[in-house]
């Protein structure tokens, strides 16, 4: 019999970037611990991105250039508009732990400290609940503040005939 083992990302293993949650084996082991569960780094990044977007006061994720390229990619047919879920999210996943780095844009008028605290709470809760990994840190870089009049200018520009 082996004890519960969690191995994730890194190293020189061929399955780098994948979390392996392995339980005890053998006839006497409970059914839910028999076998191995693998969690890819991309899954952890998607969960973190979705949990961040759920917090009121977050306008979007990604630094300036990442948002610009993402906006262009969404307009191109077949450009992969669904890749935005992990934009602005970087994860490092170890054997039993994960660390998350987020680049966010907040709405004007919100308390950045309160929003950052709510993001940390939501991301840690979602990741630990869904993956079983211990989240050791969630680093947040606030790259911009979204002003209400920026949206109106963008809508006027999109309606122009060229």
C-alpha positions as protocol buffer text, in pm:
chain_id: "A"
residue {
  index: 1
  type: UNK
  ca { x: 0 y: 0 z: 0 }
}
residue {
  index: 2
  type: UNK
  ca { x: 111 y: 357 z: -66 }
}
residue {
  index: 3
  type: UNK
  ca { x: 4 y: 674 z: 110 }
}
residue {
  index: 4
  type: UNK
  ca { x: -175 y: 962 z: -60 }
}
residue {
  index: 5
  type: UNK
  ca { x: 70 y: 1136 z: -293 }
}
residue {
  index: 6
  type: UNK
  ca { x: 20 y: 1459 z: -484 }
}
residue {
  index: 7
  type: UNK
  ca { x: 267 y: 1554 z: -752 }
}
residue {
  index: 8
  type: UNK
  ca { x: 215 y: 1852 z: -976 }
}
residue {
  index: 9
  type: UNK
  ca { x: 407 y: 2035 z: -1250 }
}
residue {
  index: 10
  type: UNK
  ca { x: 782 y: 2098 z: -1270 }
}
residue {
  index: 11
  type: UNK
  ca { x: 1065 y: 1849 z: -1264 }
}
residue {
  index: 12
  type: UNK
  ca { x: 1203 y: 1635 z: -1540 }
}
residue {
  index: 13
  type: UNK
  ca { x: 909 y: 1400 z: -1552 }
}
residue {
  index: 14
  type: UNK
  ca { x: 748 y: 1344 z: -1894 }
}
residue {
  index: 15
  type: UNK
  ca { x: 409 y: 1456 z: -1755 }
}
residue {
  index: 16
  type: UNK
  ca { x: 536 y: 1799 z: -1647 }
}
residue {
  index: 17
  type: UNK
  ca { x: 254 y: 2045 z: -1585 }
}
residue {
  index: 18
  type: UNK
  ca { x: 13 y: 1783 z: -1452 }
}
residue {
  index: 19
  type: UNK
  ca { x: -99 y: 1728 z: -1095 }
}
residue {
  index: 20
  type: UNK
  ca { x: -118 y: 1366 z: -987 }
}
residue {
  index: 21
  type: UNK
  ca { x: -330 y: 1296 z: -682 }
}
residue {
  index: 22
  type: UNK
  ca { x: -264 y: 933 z: -596 }
}
residue {
  index: 23
  type: UNK
  ca { x: -439 y: 741 z: -323 }
}
residue {
  index: 24
  type: UNK
  ca { x: -370 y: 422 z: -134 }
}
residue {
  index: 25
  type: UNK
  ca { x: -393 y: 101 z: -331 }
}
residue {
  index: 26
  type: UNK
  ca { x: -492 y: -252 z: -245 }
}
residue {
  index: 27
  type: UNK
  ca { x: -805 y: -446 z: -163 }
}
residue {
  index: 28
  type: UNK
  ca { x: -835 y: -292 z: 185 }
}
residue {
  index: 29
  type: UNK
  ca { x: -819 y: 70 z: 63 }
}
residue {
  index: 30
  type: UNK
  ca { x: -1140 y: 274 z: 31 }
}
residue {
  index: 31
  type: UNK
  ca { x: -1272 y: 295 z: -326 }
}
residue {
  index: 32
  type: UNK
  ca { x: -1227 y: 673 z: -351 }
}
residue {
  index: 33
  type: UNK
  ca { x: -850 y: 643 z: -285 }
}
residue {
  index: 34
  type: UNK
  ca { x: -773 y: 372 z: -540 }
}
residue {
  index: 35
  type: UNK
  ca { x: -605 y: 516 z: -845 }
}
residue {
  index: 36
  type: UNK
  ca { x: -452 y: 840 z: -963 }
}
residue {
  index: 37
  type: UNK
  ca { x: -610 y: 1176 z: -1052 }
}
residue {
  index: 38
  type: UNK
  ca { x: -416 y: 1414 z: -1276 }
}
residue {
  index: 39
  type: UNK
  ca { x: -482 y: 1790 z: -1280 }
}
residue {
  index: 40
  type: UNK
  ca { x: -313 y: 1996 z: -1554 }
}
residue {
  index: 41
  type: UNK
  ca { x: -171 y: 2341 z: -1481 }
}
residue {
  index: 42
  type: UNK
  ca { x: -418 y: 2486 z: -1733 }
}
residue {
  index: 43
  type: UNK
  ca { x: -707 y: 2357 z: -1523 }
}
residue {
  index: 44
  type: UNK
  ca { x: -570 y: 2536 z: -1216 }
}
residue {
  index: 45
  type: UNK
  ca { x: -528 y: 2855 z: -1422 }
}
residue {
  index: 46
  type: UNK
  ca { x: -885 y: 2838 z: -1554 }
}
residue {
  index: 47
  type: UNK
  ca { x: -1031 y: 2789 z: -1208 }
}
residue {
  index: 48
  type: UNK
  ca { x: -827 y: 3084 z: -1076 }
}
residue {
  index: 49
  type: UNK
  ca { x: -935 y: 3302 z: -1370 }
}
residue {
  index: 50
  type: UNK
  ca { x: -1304 y: 3221 z: -1329 }
}
residue {
  index: 51
  type: UNK
  ca { x: -1289 y: 3274 z: -951 }
}
residue {
  index: 52
  type: UNK
  ca { x: -1124 y: 3614 z: -1006 }
}
residue {
  index: 53
  type: UNK
  ca { x: -1388 y: 3726 z: -1256 }
}
residue {
  index: 54
  type: UNK
  ca { x: -1666 y: 3640 z: -1008 }
}
residue {
  index: 55
  type: UNK
  ca { x: -1553 y: 3916 z: -770 }
}
residue {
  index: 56
  type: UNK
  ca { x: -1739 y: 4248 z: -799 }
}
residue {
  index: 57
  type: UNK
  ca { x: -1501 y: 4532 z: -887 }
}
residue {
  index: 58
  type: UNK
  ca { x: -1288 y: 4328 z: -1129 }
}
residue {
  index: 59
  type: UNK
  ca { x: -1326 y: 4465 z: -1482 }
}
residue {
  index: 60
  type: UNK
  ca { x: -1089 y: 4229 z: -1663 }
}
residue {
  index: 61
  type: UNK
  ca { x: -767 y: 4033 z: -1637 }
}
residue {
  index: 62
  type: UNK
  ca { x: -436 y: 4076 z: -1819 }
}
residue {
  index: 63
  type: UNK
  ca { x: -173 y: 4343 z: -1857 }
}
residue {
  index: 64
  type: UNK
  ca { x: -213 y: 4606 z: -2128 }
}
residue {
  index: 65
  type: UNK
  ca { x: -49 y: 4419 z: -2417 }
}
residue {
  index: 66
  type: UNK
  ca { x: -215 y: 4088 z: -2329 }
}
residue {
  index: 67
  type: UNK
  ca { x: -556 y: 4258 z: -2331 }
}
residue {
  index: 68
  type: UNK
  ca { x: -482 y: 4430 z: -2663 }
}
residue {
  index: 69
  type: UNK
  ca { x: -372 y: 4109 z: -2833 }
}
residue {
  index: 70
  type: UNK
  ca { x: -664 y: 3921 z: -2678 }
}
residue {
  index: 71
  type: UNK
  ca { x: -913 y: 4176 z: -2810 }
}
residue {
  index: 72
  type: UNK
  ca { x: -767 y: 4146 z: -3160 }
}
residue {
  index: 73
  type: UNK
  ca { x: -765 y: 3765 z: -3141 }
}
residue {
  index: 74
  type: UNK
  ca { x: -1135 y: 3762 z: -3045 }
}
residue {
  index: 75
  type: UNK
  ca { x: -1224 y: 3963 z: -3357 }
}
residue {
  index: 76
  type: UNK
  ca { x: -1043 y: 3725 z: -3593 }
}
residue {
  index: 77
  type: UNK
  ca { x: -1260 y: 3429 z: -3703 }
}
residue {
  index: 78
  type: UNK
  ca { x: -1115 y: 3112 z: -3552 }
}
residue {
  index: 79
  type: UNK
  ca { x: -874 y: 3320 z: -3344 }
}
residue {
  index: 80
  type: UNK
  ca { x: -948 y: 3137 z: -3022 }
}
residue {
  index: 81
  type: UNK
  ca { x: -1172 y: 3379 z: -2837 }
}
residue {
  index: 82
  type: UNK
  ca { x: -1208 y: 3128 z: -2551 }
}
residue {
  index: 83
  type: UNK
  ca { x: -842 y: 3170 z: -2447 }
}
residue {
  index: 84
  type: UNK
  ca { x: -937 y: 3475 z: -2243 }
}
residue {
  index: 85
  type: UNK
  ca { x: -1019 y: 3269 z: -1935 }
}
residue {
  index: 86
  type: UNK
  ca { x: -652 y: 3230 z: -1847 }
}
residue {
  index: 87
  type: UNK
  ca { x: -536 y: 3571 z: -1973 }
}
residue {
  index: 88
  type: UNK
  ca { x: -365 y: 3750 z: -1685 }
}
residue {
  index: 89
  type: UNK
  ca { x: -331 y: 3428 z: -1483 }
}
residue {
  index: 90
  type: UNK
  ca { x: -2 y: 3250 z: -1413 }
}
residue {
  index: 91
  type: UNK
  ca { x: 17 y: 2946 z: -1188 }
}
residue {
  index: 92
  type: UNK
  ca { x: 300 y: 2748 z: -1038 }
}
residue {
  index: 93
  type: UNK
  ca { x: 190 y: 2406 z: -924 }
}
residue {
  index: 94
  type: UNK
  ca { x: 402 y: 2185 z: -701 }
}
residue {
  index: 95
  type: UNK
  ca { x: 348 y: 1843 z: -549 }
}
residue {
  index: 96
  type: UNK
  ca { x: 85 y: 1952 z: -298 }
}
residue {
  index: 97
  type: UNK
  ca { x: 73 y: 2327 z: -333 }
}
residue {
  index: 98
  type: UNK
  ca { x: -5 y: 2598 z: -586 }
}
residue {
  index: 99
  type: UNK
  ca { x: 82 y: 2966 z: -620 }
}
residue {
  index: 100
  type: UNK
  ca { x: -113 y: 3208 z: -837 }
}
residue {
  index: 101
  type: UNK
  ca { x: -12 y: 3541 z: -997 }
}
residue {
  index: 102
  type: UNK
  ca { x: -291 y: 3761 z: -1132 }
}
residue {
  index: 103
  type: UNK
  ca { x: -284 y: 4078 z: -1348 }
}
residue {
  index: 104
  type: UNK
  ca { x: -614 y: 4261 z: -1303 }
}
residue {
  index: 105
  type: UNK
  ca { x: -796 y: 4576 z: -1404 }
}
residue {
  index: 106
  type: UNK
  ca { x: -1034 y: 4711 z: -1140 }
}
residue {
  index: 107
  type: UNK
  ca { x: -1341 y: 4930 z: -1179 }
}
residue {
  index: 108
  type: UNK
  ca { x: -1301 y: 5297 z: -1087 }
}
residue {
  index: 109
  type: UNK
  ca { x: -1431 y: 5381 z: -740 }
}
residue {
  index: 110
  type: UNK
  ca { x: -1384 y: 5044 z: -572 }
}
residue {
  index: 111
  type: UNK
  ca { x: -1150 y: 4987 z: -281 }
}
residue {
  index: 112
  type: UNK
  ca { x: -853 y: 4807 z: -438 }
}
residue {
  index: 113
  type: UNK
  ca { x: -755 y: 4660 z: -100 }
}
residue {
  index: 114
  type: UNK
  ca { x: -1104 y: 4517 z: -48 }
}
residue {
  index: 115
  type: UNK
  ca { x: -1126 y: 4380 z: -403 }
}
residue {
  index: 116
  type: UNK
  ca { x: -781 y: 4220 z: -373 }
}
residue {
  index: 117
  type: UNK
  ca { x: -882 y: 4056 z: -45 }
}
residue {
  index: 118
  type: UNK
  ca { x: -1205 y: 3926 z: -197 }
}
residue {
  index: 119
  type: UNK
  ca { x: -1014 y: 3790 z: -500 }
}
residue {
  index: 120
  type: UNK
  ca { x: -765 y: 3609 z: -275 }
}
residue {
  index: 121
  type: UNK
  ca { x: -1044 y: 3456 z: -68 }
}
residue {
  index: 122
  type: UNK
  ca { x: -1242 y: 3345 z: -373 }
}
residue {
  index: 123
  type: UNK
  ca { x: -943 y: 3202 z: -563 }
}
residue {
  index: 124
  type: UNK
  ca { x: -807 y: 3013 z: -262 }
}
residue {
  index: 125
  type: UNK
  ca { x: -1151 y: 2875 z: -176 }
}
residue {
  index: 126
  type: UNK
  ca { x: -1224 y: 2763 z: -534 }
}
residue {
  index: 127
  type: UNK
  ca { x: -884 y: 2604 z: -595 }
}
residue {
  index: 128
  type: UNK
  ca { x: -864 y: 2421 z: -263 }
}
residue {
  index: 129
  type: UNK
  ca { x: -1222 y: 2298 z: -294 }
}
residue {
  index: 130
  type: UNK
  ca { x: -1193 y: 2182 z: -657 }
}
residue {
  index: 131
  type: UNK
  ca { x: -834 y: 2051 z: -669 }
}
residue {
  index: 132
  type: UNK
  ca { x: -737 y: 1964 z: -312 }
}
residue {
  index: 133
  type: UNK
  ca { x: -412 y: 2160 z: -356 }
}
residue {
  index: 134
  type: UNK
  ca { x: -300 y: 2399 z: -82 }
}
residue {
  index: 135
  type: UNK
  ca { x: -279 y: 2752 z: -222 }
}
residue {
  index: 136
  type: UNK
  ca { x: 25 y: 2912 z: -62 }
}
residue {
  index: 137
  type: UNK
  ca { x: -8 y: 3257 z: -218 }
}
residue {
  index: 138
  type: UNK
  ca { x: -216 y: 3466 z: -455 }
}
residue {
  index: 139
  type: UNK
  ca { x: -19 y: 3766 z: -582 }
}
residue {
  index: 140
  type: UNK
  ca { x: -224 y: 4042 z: -744 }
}
residue {
  index: 141
  type: UNK
  ca { x: -87 y: 4315 z: -970 }
}
residue {
  index: 142
  type: UNK
  ca { x: -341 y: 4591 z: -1042 }
}
residue {
  index: 143
  type: UNK
  ca { x: -241 y: 4707 z: -1389 }
}
residue {
  index: 144
  type: UNK
  ca { x: -514 y: 4960 z: -1462 }
}
residue {
  index: 145
  type: UNK
  ca { x: -836 y: 5123 z: -1346 }
}
residue {
  index: 146
  type: UNK
  ca { x: -1131 y: 5105 z: -1582 }
}
residue {
  index: 147
  type: UNK
  ca { x: -1304 y: 5442 z: -1612 }
}
residue {
  index: 148
  type: UNK
  ca { x: -1676 y: 5457 z: -1699 }
}
residue {
  index: 149
  type: UNK
  ca { x: -1619 y: 5689 z: -1999 }
}
residue {
  index: 150
  type: UNK
  ca { x: -1368 y: 5444 z: -2157 }
}
residue {
  index: 151
  type: UNK
  ca { x: -1652 y: 5209 z: -2242 }
}
residue {
  index: 152
  type: UNK
  ca { x: -1857 y: 5482 z: -2412 }
}
residue {
  index: 153
  type: UNK
  ca { x: -1560 y: 5583 z: -2631 }
}
residue {
  index: 154
  type: UNK
  ca { x: -1500 y: 5222 z: -2735 }
}
residue {
  index: 155
  type: UNK
  ca { x: -1866 y: 5176 z: -2831 }
}
residue {
  index: 156
  type: UNK
  ca { x: -1861 y: 5493 z: -3048 }
}
residue {
  index: 157
  type: UNK
  ca { x: -1544 y: 5376 z: -3226 }
}
residue {
  index: 158
  type: UNK
  ca { x: -1688 y: 5032 z: -3302 }
}
residue {
  index: 159
  type: UNK
  ca { x: -1992 y: 5181 z: -3476 }
}
residue {
  index: 160
  type: UNK
  ca { x: -1793 y: 5376 z: -3735 }
}
residue {
  index: 161
  type: UNK
  ca { x: -1798 y: 5276 z: -4098 }
}
residue {
  index: 162
  type: UNK
  ca { x: -1448 y: 5242 z: -4240 }
}
